[in-house]
Short mmCIF file of C-alpha atoms in Angstrom, two decimals:
data_model
loop_
_atom_site.label_atom_id
_atom_site.label_comp_id
_atom_site.label_asym_id
_atom_site.label_seq_id
_atom_site.Cartn_x
_atom_site.Cartn_y
_atom_site.Cartn_z
CA MET A 1 -83.41 73.14 -2.71
CA GLN A 2 -80.24 74.92 -1.60
CA ALA A 3 -81.36 74.69 2.03
CA ASN A 4 -81.83 70.94 1.72
CA GLN A 5 -78.39 70.61 0.13
CA ASN A 6 -76.82 72.57 2.99
CA GLU A 7 -78.67 70.45 5.53
CA LEU A 8 -77.51 67.30 3.77
CA SER A 9 -73.92 68.51 3.68
CA SER A 10 -73.94 69.54 7.33
CA SER A 11 -75.26 66.14 8.37
CA TYR A 12 -72.05 64.56 7.14
CA ASP A 13 -69.91 66.69 9.39
CA THR A 14 -71.05 64.70 12.43
CA ASP A 15 -69.12 61.85 13.97
CA ASP A 16 -69.60 58.73 11.85
CA ASP A 17 -69.50 56.55 14.96
CA PHE A 18 -72.95 57.77 15.93
CA GLY A 19 -74.57 57.63 12.48
CA TRP A 20 -77.19 55.28 11.08
CA ILE A 21 -74.70 53.57 8.78
CA SER A 22 -72.40 52.72 11.67
CA TYR A 23 -75.38 51.33 13.56
CA PHE A 24 -76.41 49.27 10.53
CA LEU A 25 -72.92 47.84 10.01
CA ASP A 26 -72.62 46.91 13.70
CA ILE A 27 -75.65 44.63 13.52
CA LYS A 28 -74.62 41.00 13.87
CA GLY A 29 -74.62 39.39 10.44
CA HIS A 30 -74.00 42.66 8.60
CA GLU A 31 -70.26 42.12 8.44
CA LEU A 32 -70.84 41.16 4.81
CA PHE A 33 -71.50 44.84 4.05
CA CYS A 34 -68.87 47.53 3.66
CA GLN A 35 -69.36 51.19 4.49
CA VAL A 36 -70.71 53.19 1.58
CA ASP A 37 -69.04 56.59 1.30
CA ASP A 38 -71.15 59.61 2.17
CA GLU A 39 -70.26 61.31 -1.11
CA TYR A 40 -71.58 58.34 -3.04
CA ILE A 41 -74.92 58.45 -1.24
CA ARG A 42 -75.12 62.24 -1.68
CA ASP A 43 -74.82 61.94 -5.43
CA LYS A 44 -78.39 61.47 -6.69
CA PHE A 45 -77.09 60.00 -9.95
CA ASN A 46 -75.96 56.93 -7.99
CA LEU A 47 -79.51 56.47 -6.67
CA THR A 48 -81.22 56.62 -10.05
CA GLY A 49 -84.21 54.29 -10.23
CA LEU A 50 -84.18 53.30 -6.56
CA ILE A 51 -87.11 55.58 -5.72
CA ASN A 52 -89.36 53.12 -7.55
CA GLN A 53 -88.17 50.20 -5.43
CA VAL A 54 -88.54 51.75 -1.98
CA PRO A 55 -92.00 53.07 -0.92
CA TYR A 56 -90.69 55.42 1.80
CA TYR A 57 -87.68 56.46 -0.26
CA GLU A 58 -87.33 60.07 0.98
CA TYR A 59 -87.78 59.17 4.63
CA ALA A 60 -85.43 56.18 4.30
CA LEU A 61 -82.73 58.28 2.59
CA ASP A 62 -82.94 60.94 5.28
CA LEU A 63 -82.64 58.25 7.93
CA ILE A 64 -79.52 56.79 6.28
CA CYS A 65 -78.00 60.26 5.95
CA ASP A 66 -78.87 61.16 9.56
CA ILE A 67 -81.01 64.08 8.42
CA GLU A 68 -83.72 65.25 10.80
CA ASN A 69 -87.13 64.99 9.18
CA GLU A 70 -90.07 66.48 11.05
CA GLY A 71 -92.51 64.60 8.84
CA ARG A 72 -91.00 61.27 9.91
CA ASP A 73 -91.51 62.12 13.57
CA GLU A 74 -95.22 62.54 12.94
CA LEU A 75 -95.59 59.05 11.51
CA SER A 76 -97.20 56.28 13.53
CA ASP A 77 -95.07 53.58 15.14
CA GLU A 78 -96.11 51.15 12.41
CA HIS A 79 -95.04 53.55 9.66
CA GLN A 80 -91.82 54.36 11.53
CA GLU A 81 -90.99 50.66 11.45
CA MET A 82 -91.74 50.54 7.72
CA VAL A 83 -89.39 53.49 7.16
CA GLU A 84 -86.63 51.73 9.09
CA ASN A 85 -87.16 48.58 7.01
CA ASP A 86 -87.03 50.64 3.80
CA ALA A 87 -83.79 52.23 5.00
CA ASP A 88 -82.25 48.76 5.28
CA ILE A 89 -83.44 47.91 1.77
CA LEU A 90 -82.28 51.21 0.30
CA TYR A 91 -78.82 50.89 1.83
CA GLY A 92 -78.57 47.34 0.49
CA LEU A 93 -79.49 48.42 -3.04
CA VAL A 94 -77.04 51.34 -2.90
CA HIS A 95 -74.42 48.97 -1.52
CA ALA A 96 -74.82 46.66 -4.53
CA ARG A 97 -73.91 49.55 -6.81
CA TYR A 98 -71.17 50.96 -4.62
CA ILE A 99 -69.14 47.74 -4.41
CA LEU A 100 -68.78 47.84 -8.19
CA THR A 101 -66.90 51.15 -7.97
CA ASN A 102 -63.18 51.43 -7.36
CA ARG A 103 -63.59 52.61 -3.75
CA GLY A 104 -66.23 50.00 -3.08
CA LEU A 105 -64.05 47.21 -4.44
CA HIS A 106 -61.16 48.30 -2.23
CA GLY A 107 -63.51 48.43 0.76
CA MET A 108 -64.50 44.82 0.12
CA LEU A 109 -60.85 43.95 -0.52
CA GLU A 110 -59.92 44.75 3.06
CA LYS A 111 -62.70 42.53 4.35
CA TYR A 112 -61.68 39.74 1.99
CA ARG A 113 -58.07 39.86 3.13
CA HIS A 114 -59.16 39.56 6.76
CA HIS A 115 -61.54 36.67 6.01
CA LYS A 116 -64.52 38.75 7.13
CA PHE A 117 -66.78 36.91 4.69
CA GLY A 118 -65.77 33.48 5.95
CA THR A 119 -64.03 30.58 4.26
CA CYS A 120 -65.08 27.85 1.86
CA PRO A 121 -66.65 24.83 3.59
CA ARG A 122 -65.13 22.49 1.01
CA TYR A 123 -62.29 20.46 2.53
CA HIS A 124 -60.00 20.57 -0.52
CA CYS A 125 -60.22 24.37 -0.71
CA ASN A 126 -58.18 24.62 2.52
CA LEU A 127 -60.09 27.50 4.14
CA GLN A 128 -60.05 29.64 1.01
CA PRO A 129 -61.62 33.06 1.71
CA VAL A 130 -64.98 33.59 0.00
CA LEU A 131 -66.96 36.56 -1.29
CA PRO A 132 -70.68 37.34 -0.90
CA ALA A 133 -72.66 37.03 -4.12
CA GLY A 134 -76.20 37.07 -5.40
CA ILE A 135 -77.76 34.66 -7.84
CA THR A 136 -80.05 37.42 -9.11
CA ASP A 137 -80.00 41.21 -9.17
CA GLN A 138 -83.69 41.46 -8.29
CA LYS A 139 -84.46 42.09 -4.63
CA GLY A 140 -86.62 39.70 -2.71
CA LYS A 141 -85.81 36.72 -4.92
CA ALA A 142 -82.98 34.89 -3.15
CA SER A 143 -80.70 35.25 -0.14
CA VAL A 144 -76.99 35.98 -0.36
CA LYS A 145 -74.62 33.14 -1.24
CA LEU A 146 -70.87 32.71 -0.71
CA TYR A 147 -68.63 32.33 -3.75
CA CYS A 148 -65.37 30.40 -3.50
CA PRO A 149 -62.83 31.41 -6.17
CA LYS A 150 -60.89 28.18 -5.71
CA CYS A 151 -63.60 25.65 -6.53
CA GLU A 152 -65.75 28.29 -8.27
CA GLU A 153 -68.90 27.16 -6.50
CA LEU A 154 -71.62 28.90 -4.51
CA TYR A 155 -72.48 27.89 -0.96
CA GLN A 156 -75.26 28.64 1.46
CA PRO A 157 -74.01 30.75 4.41
CA ARG A 158 -73.73 28.83 7.66
CA SER A 159 -75.14 31.65 9.77
CA ALA A 160 -78.92 32.01 9.84
CA LYS A 161 -78.43 35.79 10.03
CA HIS A 162 -76.61 35.74 6.70
CA GLN A 163 -79.33 33.60 5.16
CA ASN A 164 -81.81 36.39 5.82
CA ILE A 165 -79.79 38.93 3.81
CA ASP A 166 -80.98 39.61 0.27
CA GLY A 167 -78.54 38.52 -2.43
CA ALA A 168 -79.48 41.58 -4.51
CA TYR A 169 -77.50 43.70 -2.02
CA PHE A 170 -74.34 42.21 -3.59
CA GLY A 171 -75.52 41.21 -7.04
CA THR A 172 -74.28 38.76 -9.63
CA THR A 173 -71.45 40.91 -11.00
CA PHE A 174 -69.47 41.70 -7.86
CA PRO A 175 -67.39 38.52 -7.25
CA ASN A 176 -66.42 38.24 -10.91
CA LEU A 177 -65.53 41.92 -11.22
CA PHE A 178 -63.57 41.68 -7.98
CA PHE A 179 -61.13 39.15 -9.46
CA LEU A 180 -60.97 41.01 -12.75
CA VAL A 181 -59.72 44.05 -10.83
CA PHE A 182 -57.54 41.99 -8.45
CA PRO A 183 -56.44 39.02 -10.62
CA GLU A 184 -53.48 38.30 -8.36
CA LEU A 185 -55.93 37.23 -5.64
CA LYS A 186 -57.66 34.62 -7.77
CA PRO A 187 -56.30 31.18 -6.88
CA LYS A 188 -55.97 28.43 -9.43
CA LYS A 189 -59.02 26.26 -9.66
CA SER A 190 -58.72 23.30 -7.34
CA LYS A 191 -58.23 19.97 -9.07
CA ASP A 192 -58.22 18.04 -5.82
CA HIS A 193 -61.29 16.01 -5.11
CA TYR A 194 -62.38 13.25 -2.82
CA ILE A 195 -61.52 9.73 -4.05
CA PRO A 196 -63.87 7.03 -2.69
CA ARG A 197 -62.07 3.92 -1.40
CA VAL A 198 -63.13 0.65 0.21
CA PHE A 199 -60.55 -1.08 2.40
CA GLY A 200 -57.93 1.15 0.81
CA PHE A 201 -58.83 0.26 -2.77
CA LYS A 202 -59.97 2.97 -5.15
CA LEU A 203 -63.45 2.37 -6.50
CA HIS A 204 -63.92 2.13 -10.24
CA HIS A 205 -65.68 5.10 -11.82
CA THR A 206 -68.57 2.78 -12.75
CA TRP A 207 -69.12 1.55 -9.18
CA HIS A 208 -72.34 3.45 -8.67
CA ASP A 209 -73.96 2.24 -11.90
CA ARG A 210 -72.90 -1.32 -11.14
CA SER A 211 -74.23 -1.09 -7.61
CA LEU A 212 -77.56 0.23 -8.85
CA LYS A 213 -77.76 -2.55 -11.45
CA ALA A 214 -76.94 -5.21 -8.84
CA ALA A 215 -79.47 -3.75 -6.43
CA LYS A 216 -82.19 -3.77 -9.11
CA GLU A 217 -81.36 -7.35 -10.09
CA ALA A 218 -81.47 -8.41 -6.44
CA GLN A 219 -84.80 -6.66 -6.01
CA LEU A 220 -86.23 -8.36 -9.10
CA GLN A 221 -84.96 -11.72 -7.89
CA TYR A 222 -86.47 -11.11 -4.47
CA GLN A 223 -89.80 -10.15 -6.03
CA GLN A 224 -89.77 -13.29 -8.17
CA GLN A 225 -89.04 -15.43 -5.12
CA GLN A 226 -91.87 -13.73 -3.28
CA ARG A 227 -94.25 -14.44 -6.15
CA ILE A 228 -93.18 -18.10 -6.25
CA MET A 229 -93.57 -18.43 -2.47
CA LYS A 230 -96.96 -16.76 -2.66
CA LYS A 231 -98.10 -19.26 -5.29
CA GLN A 232 -96.74 -22.14 -3.20
CA ARG A 233 -98.55 -20.88 -0.09
CA ALA A 234 -101.76 -20.50 -2.12
CA ALA A 235 -101.38 -24.06 -3.46
CA MET A 236 -100.73 -25.43 0.04
CA GLN A 237 -103.74 -23.58 1.43
CA GLN A 238 -105.89 -24.92 -1.40
CA ALA A 239 -104.65 -28.48 -0.77
CA GLN A 240 -105.33 -28.12 2.95
CA GLN A 241 -108.82 -26.82 2.24
CA GLN A 242 -109.47 -29.76 -0.12
CA GLN A 243 -108.23 -32.23 2.52
CA GLN A 244 -110.39 -30.62 5.18
CA ALA A 245 -113.41 -30.71 2.84
CA ALA A 246 -112.76 -34.40 2.01
CA ALA A 247 -112.37 -35.24 5.68
CA GLN A 248 -115.60 -33.47 6.53
CA GLN A 249 -117.40 -35.27 3.69
CA ALA A 250 -116.02 -38.63 4.83
CA ALA A 251 -117.08 -37.92 8.41
CA GLN A 252 -120.56 -37.00 7.24
CA GLN A 253 -120.84 -40.18 5.16
CA GLN A 254 -119.63 -42.28 8.07
CA ALA A 255 -122.15 -40.62 10.37
CA GLN A 256 -124.92 -41.27 7.87
CA GLN A 257 -123.90 -44.91 7.52
CA GLN A 258 -123.83 -45.35 11.27
CA ALA A 259 -127.24 -43.74 11.60
CA GLN A 260 -128.64 -45.96 8.85
CA ALA A 261 -127.16 -49.07 10.43
CA ALA A 262 -128.65 -48.14 13.78
CA GLY A 263 -132.03 -47.65 12.11
CA ASP A 264 -131.85 -51.10 10.45
CA ASN A 265 -131.05 -52.79 13.78
CA ASN A 266 -133.99 -51.16 15.46
CA ALA A 267 -136.28 -52.27 12.61
CA GLN A 268 -135.15 -55.89 12.93
CA LYS A 269 -135.88 -55.88 16.63
#
């Protein structure tokens, strides 16, 4: 146990620029994450319960901590890939806890001040910086969202790479706790909103209901006209059929009369 602790401690004496965490943070789309302190990851208390959420927990932790593990080298390529995936998950779950600490909040503060998380897409928020947030604390349920403190709404990230990041790696508490700790950064809620106008005139607040009512009335009127026209066409077709039948009957009677008259003339001769 002491040997493992010494090995773990010595692994943190290496240059951070060549570590797994630096590699992870340099991946495009991972700018939403901050760097979790080595001391925080070393403290097993901070990792309580995570072993049940990550199948290759020990291997993944060693990979994050840049600890050589001979057992990992003996794994197949498929299992190596699974370990690397679990390392991503484990770091994300640790990250969700870390950003709720004082050092974690200050790490995210620097990113927030430099607009590293992006800005609100809402026009009236005037490029207000946003924070990453989750809509659930359970992993694998929903991707990360962006919270705007000015309109107090959540938005889907524009980048497809951000949409593939689990929201549980930030959690539901972080953005709210952030502004509790840094209240001076919370802007007043925006009261500005888009006002619909037509030819410069502001639309009445009931315009949509009235438009729907008018559209329904027009549709009913159109349907009634269609029914009336259908009945009229049916009546005209029936009248035409009756005329054609009468004409055919008259022609048949005339032909019979002519045939009878011709027969009478032949009999007289």
